Each structure stands twice: as C-alpha cells, then as structure tokens.
C-alpha cells in the first residue's frame, strides 16, 4: 500500500513504525533504490502535511551498519531536493546518536551545498569533517577546489587546497588539476597556469585536454591567438589528444580574426581525427565568412551542411540573416526567415525588422508582423523598432497607429516605447505634451532612463526652453548622456 494511503488509514505513528521495518529490510537486501523512493515519499508527505521533519530521524535509532546506510540515503533525499538545512541537521543528529555518516554521504552533501552556492555551510561542513570526521579524501578536496575556482572565484583559497593536499599526501586527480588551472585562467593568470601545466607534465602528473583547453581559451579571449595555437600544438606533441572543445575554441577565434584559411584547416584536421564538427563549430565558420563579406560562400556552405544532415538553430540563421542585412540583401534575409519558420527554428525576426527600419524601409518591415502574429512571437521590442522606424521617417501617424495596435494585441509599451514618443513630440515642437508624457511614465511606474531625460532636455533646448531644460537637469535622478 502506498505510504500516503497508509498514513491516512492508520495514522502517523503506526505508519512510521511499519515503514521503519520495511526500510531496514530493503537496506538489508541491498534494495537502495527502493529505500530512496520510499524515503522520498515519506519526506514529502511530512513536508506537505507540515509535520516536523525531525521526526523522520527517529526511523533510525540503532548503531548497526545497516542504519548508517539508511542515514546516507536520508541525507541524499534531503540534499538532492535542495532541503539543505534538513540534510545538515541529519548529519548533526546522527553524530549525537553515535552514528557516523560515511565519507560518501558527506561528499555528496558537500557537492550539493557547493552547487547551491551556500558558502557558510560548505566551509562549516569541511571544517567539521577535518575535526570530527570522516576525514576529507581526494574527492572532498576536488569538490572544494571546484567551489573556489568556479562558484566563488577565490584563487588564494584554491592554492591552500593544493597545499593542504600535499601536506596530507593526497594525490590530486586530473579533475582537481584541471579545475585549479581553469580557476587560474579565470583570474587572468594564464601564463602562470601554462608554467604550472608544464611542471606537472615534467613530473609525470596526470593531465588531459581540459587542462590545456582552459589556457587556450584564455589566450584566445585576450586576442593572443598565435600563442593559443602554439599551446595547442604543444599539447598534441606530448600525446594529449584534443577534443571537440579544443578545436572549437580555436576555430571561433580564428574566424573572428578573419583567418578563415587556418580555421578551415583545423576543421579538416578534426574530420581526419574522427572528430565531427558541431553546429557551434560551423556557426563560427559562417560568422567568419560574413565578416569577410563572403556571403555566397556562407550560404553555399550553409546549404551543403544542411543537405548532409545538420539541423541549424537560431544562431546560424541569425548570423546569415544579419550578414545579408548588413550587405543590404534583404531579399535573401527574408528568404532565410521564411525557411526558419518552415524548419521550426527559434526566430530572428527582429534582426530583419531592425535592418529594414535602419534602411528606411519600415513599410517593408511591417510585412513581417503578420508572420510573427501567426507564430505568436510578437513582443514589445518588435513594435519599438517599427515605431522608431516610422518616427525617423516623420510618419508619426503610422507610429501612433502601431501604438494602438500593440495594445489591442495585449502588448504594453515599455520605457523605450514612451521615450520614442517623447522624441516624436519634441521633434514636432510639442514639448508640453512630451513633458506630460514623461510625468505619465512615472505615474505608471515606469522609471524614465537616461535616454528619456536626455531626449526631453534636447527637446526643450531645440525649442528654445533653456530654463525648463535646466530645471529638468536639476531634478534628474541620473546624468544626461553626451547626446546633448
């Protein structure tokens, strides 16, 4: 009988006693999955019924090894479901009762606390493990290393972890090393990280491509692509095989630097090593083609890959759409947009709308709206681009019409929308109405930003109301932009 039904039928006390026996039988028989499922059910019944979760601990009162297994599973139930205070309390109560949580239990809890980024609990549990037990092992230190290098970047703490491991003669794993190296790169110590990797290599310590990838990525980020390539070659020369990420980092940076030839060579090398380039890799290549204005080559590559089985996402489509828009080839940009709809990709409508409006073709951009309406992807940013496009064409009538239509569709103006209308009114010399609109924004709970105030001040100045502009300047909660 399911636990919830038993509780209703027999009452809490009887069910707890009954299920206590069942849990221990399951543990004795090694049925740990069944124990986890049952404890999960009990925990969430207590939680939803607002019973004291502490009572669950009384399921375990003996000191035999079977009960220690129970405790581990209970810690796991609480920790895995982000009930961190409860899991910590189980550890404390177990110690008080003479039960000693295993290193596996404590490491699991520590990992969950790290992932939840609860610094106080992480530090306290680690200290307790060192003082009360179980003593930290290599896995414990790796979890702490991850905490200080990934969640809370404190490289000095990470260094102390390495020193402590050395003192306790615990050999760091390749994961420990790669995590530490990533942390060094994250704080800008790529040169030190490289020297550290070379020392590890000279001492025959375990290394893998992840150790090198972090360094390669950092040098790529700082624009030192030649140094990154040199480290990539060094890695290969010592028998460490690059993975898909090693290649993708370099292909992306080379394409951004417009070194398409070298990027293509790396892609061919990937294929030769039986590493299949991903959509991300090819998206970088497409971006590279767009940067050097080789749009014919970009679209040719795009369709060849599509025909070979690749399914492109929003990123690839957006790259090409933006590329064609930048060249003024709106026909092909719109053609790709239609293909996106057919392929059910995530749509980049705004890229087309923005470009058409920028090219003073807001009427053409309006043709995209029915498509977006049909796909239920209309939002305020789309209307803002169109309203601004018509405003810059001095077609305030169309701008106001769009304003009405968007509200009819349940899309409400934001600060950007109202700022555009402040500009429209100021350009038409209607600074009084523009100022009223600014006050209305505040009344509606929309806080005007720097652009809003700057637009209003510019409107005052252009229409000869310098005193009013100065008064507004003194009231502004933020400084105006250099637009003035």
Tab-separated table of C-alpha atoms in Angstrom:
chain	number	residue	atom	x	y	z
A	1	UNK	CA	0.000	0.000	0.000
A	2	UNK	CA	1.453	3.451	-0.911
A	3	UNK	CA	2.776	5.450	2.039
A	4	UNK	CA	0.276	8.332	1.766
A	5	UNK	CA	-2.729	5.969	1.852
A	6	UNK	CA	-1.284	4.104	4.843
A	7	UNK	CA	-0.805	7.358	6.737
A	8	UNK	CA	-4.419	8.330	6.175
A	9	UNK	CA	-5.734	4.909	7.147
A	10	UNK	CA	-3.607	4.044	10.196
A	11	UNK	CA	-2.241	7.356	11.429
A	12	UNK	CA	1.270	8.725	11.526
A	13	UNK	CA	2.720	6.744	14.444
A	14	UNK	CA	1.687	3.320	13.208
A	15	UNK	CA	2.841	4.032	9.637
A	16	UNK	CA	6.237	5.333	10.738
A	17	UNK	CA	6.859	2.161	12.774
A	18	UNK	CA	5.689	-0.058	9.926
A	19	UNK	CA	7.751	1.700	7.297
A	20	UNK	CA	10.772	1.773	9.589
A	21	UNK	CA	10.830	-2.008	9.390
A	22	UNK	CA	10.282	-2.033	5.622
A	23	UNK	CA	13.122	0.440	5.065
A	24	UNK	CA	15.568	-1.679	7.069
A	25	UNK	CA	14.539	-4.847	5.217
A	26	UNK	CA	15.113	-3.094	1.891
A	27	UNK	CA	18.537	-1.868	3.024
A	28	UNK	CA	19.498	-5.318	4.316
A	29	UNK	CA	18.585	-6.799	0.923
A	30	UNK	CA	20.581	-4.105	-0.896
A	31	UNK	CA	17.430	-2.531	-2.422
A	32	UNK	CA	18.769	1.019	-2.163
A	33	UNK	CA	16.666	2.451	-4.978
A	34	UNK	CA	13.510	1.252	-3.262
A	35	UNK	CA	14.694	2.784	0.020
A	36	UNK	CA	15.353	6.115	-1.692
A	37	UNK	CA	11.902	6.118	-3.306
A	38	UNK	CA	10.185	5.256	-0.009
A	39	UNK	CA	12.083	7.884	1.994
A	40	UNK	CA	11.377	10.456	-0.693
A	41	UNK	CA	7.674	9.679	-0.341
A	42	UNK	CA	7.803	9.967	3.458
A	43	UNK	CA	9.795	13.220	3.428
A	44	UNK	CA	7.434	14.980	1.060
A	45	UNK	CA	4.373	13.685	2.868
A	46	UNK	CA	5.720	15.219	6.094
A	47	UNK	CA	6.690	18.407	4.268
A	48	UNK	CA	3.289	18.937	2.632
A	49	UNK	CA	1.422	17.974	5.811
A	50	UNK	CA	3.638	20.436	7.738
A	51	UNK	CA	4.794	17.748	10.146
A	52	UNK	CA	8.130	18.127	11.924
A	53	UNK	CA	10.722	16.636	9.553
A	54	UNK	CA	12.932	15.909	12.579
A	55	UNK	CA	10.613	13.008	13.441
A	56	UNK	CA	11.837	11.153	10.367
A	57	UNK	CA	15.236	10.830	12.012
A	58	UNK	CA	13.687	8.571	14.666
A	59	UNK	CA	13.279	5.947	11.978
A	60	UNK	CA	16.977	5.334	12.665
A	61	UNK	CA	17.908	4.777	16.269
A	62	UNK	CA	20.274	1.829	16.264
A	63	UNK	CA	24.017	1.826	15.600
A	64	UNK	CA	24.312	-1.191	13.299
A	65	UNK	CA	25.880	-0.681	9.849
A	66	UNK	CA	22.501	-1.105	8.169
A	67	UNK	CA	21.289	2.060	9.880
A	68	UNK	CA	24.305	4.001	8.636
A	69	UNK	CA	23.209	3.111	5.097
A	70	UNK	CA	19.738	4.429	5.961
A	71	UNK	CA	21.251	7.695	7.163
A	72	UNK	CA	23.172	8.103	3.907
A	73	UNK	CA	20.016	7.655	1.857
A	74	UNK	CA	18.114	10.143	4.040
A	75	UNK	CA	20.919	12.716	3.616
A	76	UNK	CA	20.771	12.087	-0.117
A	77	UNK	CA	16.977	12.575	-0.234
A	78	UNK	CA	17.223	15.922	1.557
A	79	UNK	CA	20.346	17.184	-0.244
A	80	UNK	CA	19.248	16.162	-3.746
A	81	UNK	CA	15.960	18.004	-3.240
A	82	UNK	CA	17.641	21.201	-2.022
A	83	UNK	CA	16.432	20.753	1.579
A	84	UNK	CA	19.912	21.650	2.757
A	85	UNK	CA	19.122	22.634	6.344
A	86	UNK	CA	17.412	19.275	6.849
A	87	UNK	CA	20.344	17.329	5.395
A	88	UNK	CA	22.808	19.181	7.634
A	89	UNK	CA	20.569	18.506	10.620
A	90	UNK	CA	20.557	14.773	9.803
A	91	UNK	CA	24.379	14.779	9.928
A	92	UNK	CA	24.340	16.549	13.319
A	93	UNK	CA	21.670	14.294	14.818
A	94	UNK	CA	23.417	11.185	13.520
A	95	UNK	CA	26.640	12.206	15.258
A	96	UNK	CA	24.750	12.883	18.507
A	97	UNK	CA	23.209	9.384	18.313
A	98	UNK	CA	26.581	7.752	17.772
A	99	UNK	CA	26.004	7.129	14.061
A	100	UNK	CA	28.840	8.249	11.791
A	101	UNK	CA	27.950	9.456	8.280
A	102	UNK	CA	30.235	7.960	5.659
A	103	UNK	CA	32.717	9.964	3.589
A	104	UNK	CA	30.455	9.246	0.608
A	105	UNK	CA	27.465	10.860	2.409
A	106	UNK	CA	29.455	13.919	3.439
A	107	UNK	CA	30.951	14.371	-0.026
A	108	UNK	CA	27.525	14.097	-1.618
A	109	UNK	CA	26.142	16.707	0.775
A	110	UNK	CA	29.180	18.943	0.254
A	111	UNK	CA	28.719	18.761	-3.517
A	112	UNK	CA	25.038	19.739	-3.201
A	113	UNK	CA	25.948	22.670	-0.943
A	114	UNK	CA	28.571	23.820	-3.450
A	115	UNK	CA	26.081	23.636	-6.312
A	116	UNK	CA	23.634	25.678	-4.228
A	117	UNK	CA	26.500	28.119	-3.521
A	118	UNK	CA	25.829	28.143	0.248
A	119	UNK	CA	29.275	29.275	1.337
A	120	UNK	CA	28.750	29.168	5.123
A	121	UNK	CA	27.518	25.566	5.089
A	122	UNK	CA	30.277	24.500	2.681
A	123	UNK	CA	33.014	25.928	4.896
A	124	UNK	CA	31.471	24.620	8.131
A	125	UNK	CA	30.938	21.078	6.842
A	126	UNK	CA	34.504	20.938	5.536
A	127	UNK	CA	35.846	22.089	8.927
A	128	UNK	CA	33.695	19.532	10.752
A	129	UNK	CA	34.940	16.754	8.509
A	130	UNK	CA	38.528	17.658	9.394
A	131	UNK	CA	37.862	17.939	13.116
A	132	UNK	CA	35.160	15.292	13.758
A	133	UNK	CA	35.330	13.085	10.688
A	134	UNK	CA	35.128	11.464	8.307
A	135	UNK	CA	38.468	12.861	7.156
A	136	UNK	CA	38.374	14.535	3.717
A	137	UNK	CA	39.657	12.455	0.805
A	138	UNK	CA	40.714	13.401	-2.724
A	139	UNK	CA	37.093	13.732	-3.811
A	140	UNK	CA	36.381	16.154	-0.945
A	141	UNK	CA	39.269	18.406	-1.942
A	142	UNK	CA	38.218	18.343	-5.593
A	143	UNK	CA	34.711	19.484	-4.607
A	144	UNK	CA	36.239	22.344	-2.579
A	145	UNK	CA	38.539	23.197	-5.490
A	146	UNK	CA	35.511	23.450	-7.764
A	147	UNK	CA	33.818	25.715	-5.213
A	148	UNK	CA	36.707	28.174	-5.048
A	149	UNK	CA	37.519	28.102	-8.758
A	150	UNK	CA	34.051	28.007	-10.320
A	151	UNK	CA	31.387	29.173	-7.866
A	152	UNK	CA	33.330	31.652	-5.702
A	153	UNK	CA	36.499	32.612	-7.525
A	154	UNK	CA	38.984	32.751	-4.649
A	155	UNK	CA	42.222	31.548	-6.173
A	156	UNK	CA	44.150	32.028	-2.906
A	157	UNK	CA	41.773	29.534	-1.252
A	158	UNK	CA	42.275	27.136	-4.153
A	159	UNK	CA	46.040	27.378	-3.657
A	160	UNK	CA	45.609	26.474	0.025
A	161	UNK	CA	43.585	23.428	-1.010
A	162	UNK	CA	46.510	22.256	-3.160
A	163	UNK	CA	48.961	22.891	-0.305
A	164	UNK	CA	46.780	21.012	2.187
A	165	UNK	CA	46.510	18.026	-0.147
A	166	UNK	CA	50.282	17.957	-0.455
A	167	UNK	CA	50.726	18.058	3.335
A	168	UNK	CA	48.268	15.190	3.786
A	169	UNK	CA	49.922	13.304	0.902
A	170	UNK	CA	46.673	13.080	-1.037
A	171	UNK	CA	47.392	12.951	-4.766
A	172	UNK	CA	45.250	15.375	-6.783
A	173	UNK	CA	43.341	13.795	-9.651
A	174	UNK	CA	43.360	15.149	-13.184
A	175	UNK	CA	39.976	16.732	-12.383
A	176	UNK	CA	41.497	18.567	-9.410
A	177	UNK	CA	44.316	19.882	-11.590
A	178	UNK	CA	42.066	20.924	-14.484
A	179	UNK	CA	39.695	22.738	-12.088
A	180	UNK	CA	42.593	24.634	-10.497
A	181	UNK	CA	44.032	25.553	-13.894
A	182	UNK	CA	40.624	26.839	-15.032
A	183	UNK	CA	40.474	28.976	-11.887
A	184	UNK	CA	43.912	30.445	-12.601
A	185	UNK	CA	42.838	31.337	-16.133
A	186	UNK	CA	39.590	32.835	-14.871
A	187	UNK	CA	41.523	35.371	-12.764
A	188	UNK	CA	43.876	36.216	-15.632
A	189	UNK	CA	46.822	34.007	-14.623
A	190	UNK	CA	47.097	32.124	-17.920
A	191	UNK	CA	50.896	32.420	-18.101
A	192	UNK	CA	51.264	31.021	-14.580
A	193	UNK	CA	48.750	28.273	-15.464
A	194	UNK	CA	50.840	27.345	-18.510
A	195	UNK	CA	54.020	27.102	-16.415
A	196	UNK	CA	52.100	25.042	-13.866
A	197	UNK	CA	50.928	22.597	-16.559
A	198	UNK	CA	54.469	22.253	-17.866
A	199	UNK	CA	55.723	21.466	-14.342
A	200	UNK	CA	53.010	18.843	-13.951
A	201	UNK	CA	53.967	17.330	-17.275
A	202	UNK	CA	57.668	17.229	-16.339
A	203	UNK	CA	56.730	15.450	-13.080
A	204	UNK	CA	54.546	12.913	-14.892
A	205	UNK	CA	51.386	14.123	-13.145
A	206	UNK	CA	48.035	13.280	-14.792
A	207	UNK	CA	46.990	15.764	-17.486
A	208	UNK	CA	44.242	15.842	-20.111
A	209	UNK	CA	42.965	18.201	-22.783
A	210	UNK	CA	40.770	20.049	-20.259
A	211	UNK	CA	43.919	21.356	-18.546
A	212	UNK	CA	45.093	22.830	-21.846
A	213	UNK	CA	41.662	23.951	-23.077
A	214	UNK	CA	41.286	26.467	-20.245
A	215	UNK	CA	44.646	28.054	-21.151
A	216	UNK	CA	43.912	28.041	-24.890
A	217	UNK	CA	40.530	29.638	-24.227
A	218	UNK	CA	42.067	32.377	-22.068
A	219	UNK	CA	44.702	33.320	-24.658
A	220	UNK	CA	42.010	33.368	-27.349
A	221	UNK	CA	39.912	35.693	-25.185
A	222	UNK	CA	42.843	38.081	-24.800
A	223	UNK	CA	43.445	38.082	-28.559
A	224	UNK	CA	46.703	36.079	-28.372
A	225	UNK	CA	45.566	33.552	-30.949
A	226	UNK	CA	49.081	32.659	-32.137
A	227	UNK	CA	50.086	31.774	-28.584
A	228	UNK	CA	46.921	29.716	-28.249
A	229	UNK	CA	47.786	27.835	-31.445
A	230	UNK	CA	51.308	27.217	-30.166
A	231	UNK	CA	49.945	25.709	-26.910
A	232	UNK	CA	47.529	23.614	-28.970
A	233	UNK	CA	50.461	22.182	-30.937
A	234	UNK	CA	52.443	21.664	-27.714
A	235	UNK	CA	49.551	19.674	-26.261
A	236	UNK	CA	49.455	17.397	-29.307
A	237	UNK	CA	53.232	16.933	-29.303
A	238	UNK	CA	53.040	15.427	-25.803
A	239	UNK	CA	50.417	12.902	-26.855
A	240	UNK	CA	47.388	14.654	-25.360
A	241	UNK	CA	44.599	14.356	-27.915
A	242	UNK	CA	42.467	17.492	-28.448
A	243	UNK	CA	38.702	17.163	-28.092
A	244	UNK	CA	35.864	18.930	-29.899
A	245	UNK	CA	36.105	21.837	-27.464
A	246	UNK	CA	39.856	22.322	-28.134
A	247	UNK	CA	39.192	22.736	-31.839
A	248	UNK	CA	36.011	24.789	-31.477
A	249	UNK	CA	37.731	27.410	-29.293
A	250	UNK	CA	40.394	27.982	-31.937
A	251	UNK	CA	38.043	27.860	-34.937
A	252	UNK	CA	35.835	30.504	-33.316
A	253	UNK	CA	38.733	32.849	-32.533
A	254	UNK	CA	40.363	32.391	-35.958
A	255	UNK	CA	37.063	33.215	-37.654
A	256	UNK	CA	36.657	36.336	-35.505
A	257	UNK	CA	40.197	37.332	-36.560
A	258	UNK	CA	39.162	36.656	-40.187
A	259	UNK	CA	41.809	33.921	-40.561
A	260	UNK	CA	39.364	31.674	-42.391
A	261	UNK	CA	42.035	29.583	-44.113
A	262	UNK	CA	43.527	28.391	-40.813
A	263	UNK	CA	40.040	27.767	-39.389
A	264	UNK	CA	39.165	25.580	-42.389
A	265	UNK	CA	42.447	23.660	-41.949
A	266	UNK	CA	41.543	22.924	-38.325
A	267	UNK	CA	38.082	21.713	-39.351
A	268	UNK	CA	39.687	19.346	-41.859
A	269	UNK	CA	42.080	18.152	-39.122
A	270	UNK	CA	39.088	17.446	-36.872
A	271	UNK	CA	37.496	15.285	-39.539
A	272	UNK	CA	40.773	13.432	-40.133
A	273	UNK	CA	40.895	12.636	-36.395
A	274	UNK	CA	37.281	11.358	-36.456
A	275	UNK	CA	36.015	14.365	-34.500
A	276	UNK	CA	32.780	15.555	-36.056
A	277	UNK	CA	32.428	19.363	-36.084
A	278	UNK	CA	29.289	20.562	-34.313
A	279	UNK	CA	26.714	23.169	-35.270
A	280	UNK	CA	28.590	25.570	-32.980
A	281	UNK	CA	31.832	24.996	-34.915
A	282	UNK	CA	30.160	25.615	-38.255
A	283	UNK	CA	28.284	28.641	-36.904
A	284	UNK	CA	31.689	30.176	-36.102
A	285	UNK	CA	32.756	29.463	-39.685
A	286	UNK	CA	29.604	31.047	-41.110
A	287	UNK	CA	30.247	34.095	-38.933
A	288	UNK	CA	33.786	34.247	-40.337
A	289	UNK	CA	32.501	34.194	-43.918
A	290	UNK	CA	30.089	37.027	-43.072
A	291	UNK	CA	32.903	39.098	-41.533
A	292	UNK	CA	34.928	38.961	-44.760
A	293	UNK	CA	31.706	39.585	-46.740
A	294	UNK	CA	31.841	36.197	-48.479
A	295	UNK	CA	28.081	35.750	-48.322
A	296	UNK	CA	27.910	33.487	-51.370
A	297	UNK	CA	30.383	31.114	-49.751
A	298	UNK	CA	28.485	31.365	-46.456
A	299	UNK	CA	25.110	30.427	-47.950
A	300	UNK	CA	26.703	27.695	-50.099
A	301	UNK	CA	28.334	26.145	-47.001
A	302	UNK	CA	25.077	26.507	-45.089
A	303	UNK	CA	23.040	24.547	-47.627
A	304	UNK	CA	25.752	21.915	-48.143
A	305	UNK	CA	25.811	21.228	-44.416
A	306	UNK	CA	22.024	21.184	-44.259
A	307	UNK	CA	21.910	18.646	-47.087
A	308	UNK	CA	24.461	16.478	-45.258
A	309	UNK	CA	22.160	16.208	-42.229
A	310	UNK	CA	22.979	19.185	-39.999
A	311	UNK	CA	19.969	20.895	-38.406
A	312	UNK	CA	20.728	24.557	-37.858
A	313	UNK	CA	19.470	26.521	-34.865
A	314	UNK	CA	18.670	30.189	-34.267
A	315	UNK	CA	22.344	31.182	-34.009
A	316	UNK	CA	23.278	30.029	-37.511
A	317	UNK	CA	20.179	31.589	-39.065
A	318	UNK	CA	20.742	34.843	-37.183
A	319	UNK	CA	24.354	35.038	-38.365
A	320	UNK	CA	23.322	34.705	-42.005
A	321	UNK	CA	20.282	36.984	-41.713
A	322	UNK	CA	22.412	39.696	-40.095
A	323	UNK	CA	25.105	39.169	-42.740
A	324	UNK	CA	22.685	39.624	-45.638
A	325	UNK	CA	21.005	42.566	-43.908
A	326	UNK	CA	24.407	44.230	-43.442
A	327	UNK	CA	25.008	43.946	-47.184
A	328	UNK	CA	21.537	45.273	-47.947
A	329	UNK	CA	20.421	41.950	-49.443
A	330	UNK	CA	17.012	41.941	-47.765
A	331	UNK	CA	15.556	39.501	-50.280
A	332	UNK	CA	17.822	36.658	-49.134
A	333	UNK	CA	17.434	37.724	-45.497
A	334	UNK	CA	13.643	37.386	-45.781
A	335	UNK	CA	14.032	34.088	-47.658
A	336	UNK	CA	16.040	32.683	-44.734
A	337	UNK	CA	13.429	33.980	-42.309
A	338	UNK	CA	10.721	32.022	-44.155
A	339	UNK	CA	12.931	28.905	-44.055
A	340	UNK	CA	13.320	29.327	-40.314
A	341	UNK	CA	9.563	29.261	-39.930
A	342	UNK	CA	9.272	26.096	-42.010
A	343	UNK	CA	12.048	24.413	-40.019
A	344	UNK	CA	10.518	25.465	-36.675
A	345	UNK	CA	13.814	27.092	-35.566
A	346	UNK	CA	13.888	29.876	-32.905
A	347	UNK	CA	13.136	33.007	-34.955
A	348	UNK	CA	15.312	36.093	-35.521
A	349	UNK	CA	12.535	38.361	-36.744
A	350	UNK	CA	13.920	41.423	-35.007
A	351	UNK	CA	17.167	41.190	-36.980
A	352	UNK	CA	15.181	41.674	-40.191
A	353	UNK	CA	12.845	44.323	-38.726
A	354	UNK	CA	15.752	46.332	-37.292
A	355	UNK	CA	17.689	46.236	-40.543
A	356	UNK	CA	14.708	47.211	-42.688
A	357	UNK	CA	13.928	50.138	-40.378
A	358	UNK	CA	17.571	51.185	-40.388
A	359	UNK	CA	17.492	51.145	-44.200
A	360	UNK	CA	14.436	53.453	-44.047
A	361	UNK	CA	12.049	50.714	-45.162
A	362	UNK	CA	9.630	50.411	-42.223
A	363	UNK	CA	6.732	49.659	-44.613
A	364	UNK	CA	8.589	46.544	-45.751
A	365	UNK	CA	9.264	45.625	-42.112
A	366	UNK	CA	5.522	45.764	-41.439
A	367	UNK	CA	5.121	42.725	-43.697
A	368	UNK	CA	6.920	40.593	-41.069
A	369	UNK	CA	4.301	41.395	-38.390
A	370	UNK	CA	1.540	39.072	-39.753
A	371	UNK	CA	4.068	36.196	-39.799
A	372	UNK	CA	5.053	36.892	-36.188
A	373	UNK	CA	1.389	37.217	-35.191
A	374	UNK	CA	0.633	33.835	-36.740
A	375	UNK	CA	3.571	32.256	-34.897
A	376	UNK	CA	2.666	34.013	-31.626
A	377	UNK	CA	6.123	35.592	-31.350
A	378	UNK	CA	5.202	39.287	-31.262
A	379	UNK	CA	6.651	41.311	-28.397
A	380	UNK	CA	7.239	44.930	-27.448
A	381	UNK	CA	10.772	45.080	-28.952
A	382	UNK	CA	9.363	44.379	-32.439
A	383	UNK	CA	6.887	47.251	-32.151
A	384	UNK	CA	9.526	49.577	-30.719
A	385	UNK	CA	11.729	49.038	-33.783
A	386	UNK	CA	8.812	49.748	-36.135
A	387	UNK	CA	7.564	52.789	-34.208
A	388	UNK	CA	11.080	54.223	-34.193
A	389	UNK	CA	11.436	53.449	-37.916
A	390	UNK	CA	8.287	55.385	-38.817
A	391	UNK	CA	9.209	58.193	-36.400
A	392	UNK	CA	12.526	58.670	-38.197
A	393	UNK	CA	10.603	58.816	-41.474
A	394	UNK	CA	8.497	61.613	-39.919
A	395	UNK	CA	5.424	59.394	-40.229
A	396	UNK	CA	4.045	59.964	-36.744
A	397	UNK	CA	0.566	58.832	-37.865
A	398	UNK	CA	1.839	55.297	-38.536
A	399	UNK	CA	3.783	55.359	-35.275
A	400	UNK	CA	0.640	56.173	-33.277
A	401	UNK	CA	-1.330	53.561	-35.216
A	402	UNK	CA	1.210	50.898	-34.217
A	403	UNK	CA	0.988	52.086	-30.628
A	404	UNK	CA	-2.771	51.498	-30.634
A	405	UNK	CA	-2.484	48.128	-32.372
A	406	UNK	CA	0.099	46.759	-29.978
A	407	UNK	CA	-2.162	47.495	-27.006
A	408	UNK	CA	-5.100	45.836	-28.742
A	409	UNK	CA	-2.929	42.727	-29.049
A	410	UNK	CA	-2.180	42.818	-25.318
A	411	UNK	CA	1.397	44.081	-25.772
A	412	UNK	CA	2.019	47.043	-23.496
A	413	UNK	CA	4.507	49.891	-24.073
A	414	UNK	CA	7.693	49.997	-22.023
A	415	UNK	CA	10.175	52.784	-21.249
A	416	UNK	CA	11.692	52.517	-24.740
A	417	UNK	CA	8.286	52.932	-26.403
A	418	UNK	CA	7.410	56.055	-24.416
A	419	UNK	CA	10.878	57.545	-24.986
A	420	UNK	CA	10.350	57.222	-28.741
A	421	UNK	CA	7.088	59.172	-28.396
A	422	UNK	CA	8.795	61.810	-26.245
A	423	UNK	CA	11.180	62.262	-29.189
A	424	UNK	CA	8.295	62.421	-31.690
A	425	UNK	CA	6.532	65.142	-29.678
A	426	UNK	CA	9.736	67.130	-29.146
A	427	UNK	CA	10.570	66.986	-32.860
A	428	UNK	CA	7.068	68.296	-33.584
A	429	UNK	CA	7.618	71.169	-31.145
A	430	UNK	CA	5.059	69.781	-28.682
A	431	UNK	CA	7.365	69.884	-25.665
A	432	UNK	CA	4.439	70.456	-23.272
A	433	UNK	CA	2.821	67.177	-24.301
A	434	UNK	CA	6.229	65.460	-24.208
A	435	UNK	CA	6.749	66.628	-20.609
A	436	UNK	CA	3.254	65.379	-19.678
A	437	UNK	CA	4.123	62.014	-21.187
A	438	UNK	CA	7.304	61.905	-19.095
A	439	UNK	CA	5.220	62.544	-15.952
A	440	UNK	CA	2.702	59.889	-17.040
A	441	UNK	CA	5.532	57.364	-17.335
A	442	UNK	CA	6.433	57.946	-13.691
A	443	UNK	CA	2.774	57.695	-12.647
A	444	UNK	CA	2.534	54.337	-14.461
A	445	UNK	CA	5.519	53.016	-12.504
A	446	UNK	CA	7.866	53.207	-15.487
A	447	UNK	CA	11.081	54.925	-14.413
A	448	UNK	CA	12.443	57.102	-17.246
A	449	UNK	CA	16.062	56.257	-18.013
A	450	UNK	CA	18.974	58.476	-19.078
A	451	UNK	CA	17.819	58.432	-22.704
A	452	UNK	CA	14.290	59.515	-21.724
A	453	UNK	CA	15.545	62.538	-19.756
A	454	UNK	CA	18.168	63.414	-22.348
A	455	UNK	CA	15.524	63.365	-25.100
A	456	UNK	CA	13.292	65.675	-23.083
A	457	UNK	CA	16.129	68.098	-22.354
A	458	UNK	CA	17.149	68.090	-26.013
A	459	UNK	CA	13.533	68.853	-26.926
A	460	UNK	CA	13.449	71.826	-24.536
A	461	UNK	CA	16.732	73.209	-25.902
A	462	UNK	CA	15.772	72.803	-29.578
A	463	UNK	CA	12.506	74.615	-28.967
A	464	UNK	CA	14.075	77.486	-27.002
A	465	UNK	CA	13.066	76.409	-23.478
A	466	UNK	CA	16.527	76.554	-21.924
A	467	UNK	CA	15.291	77.423	-18.400
A	468	UNK	CA	12.948	74.437	-18.408
A	469	UNK	CA	15.816	72.235	-19.613
A	470	UNK	CA	17.970	73.437	-16.713
A	471	UNK	CA	15.149	72.827	-14.197
A	472	UNK	CA	14.745	69.277	-15.506
A	473	UNK	CA	18.502	68.781	-15.305
A	474	UNK	CA	18.474	69.624	-11.583
A	475	UNK	CA	15.602	67.179	-10.964
A	476	UNK	CA	17.127	64.308	-12.937
A	477	UNK	CA	17.979	61.185	-10.861
A	478	UNK	CA	20.756	60.391	-13.372
A	479	UNK	CA	23.210	62.333	-15.521
A	480	UNK	CA	22.232	63.033	-19.173
A	481	UNK	CA	24.096	61.312	-21.973
A	482	UNK	CA	26.544	63.039	-24.331
A	483	UNK	CA	23.659	63.393	-26.816
A	484	UNK	CA	23.229	66.952	-25.541
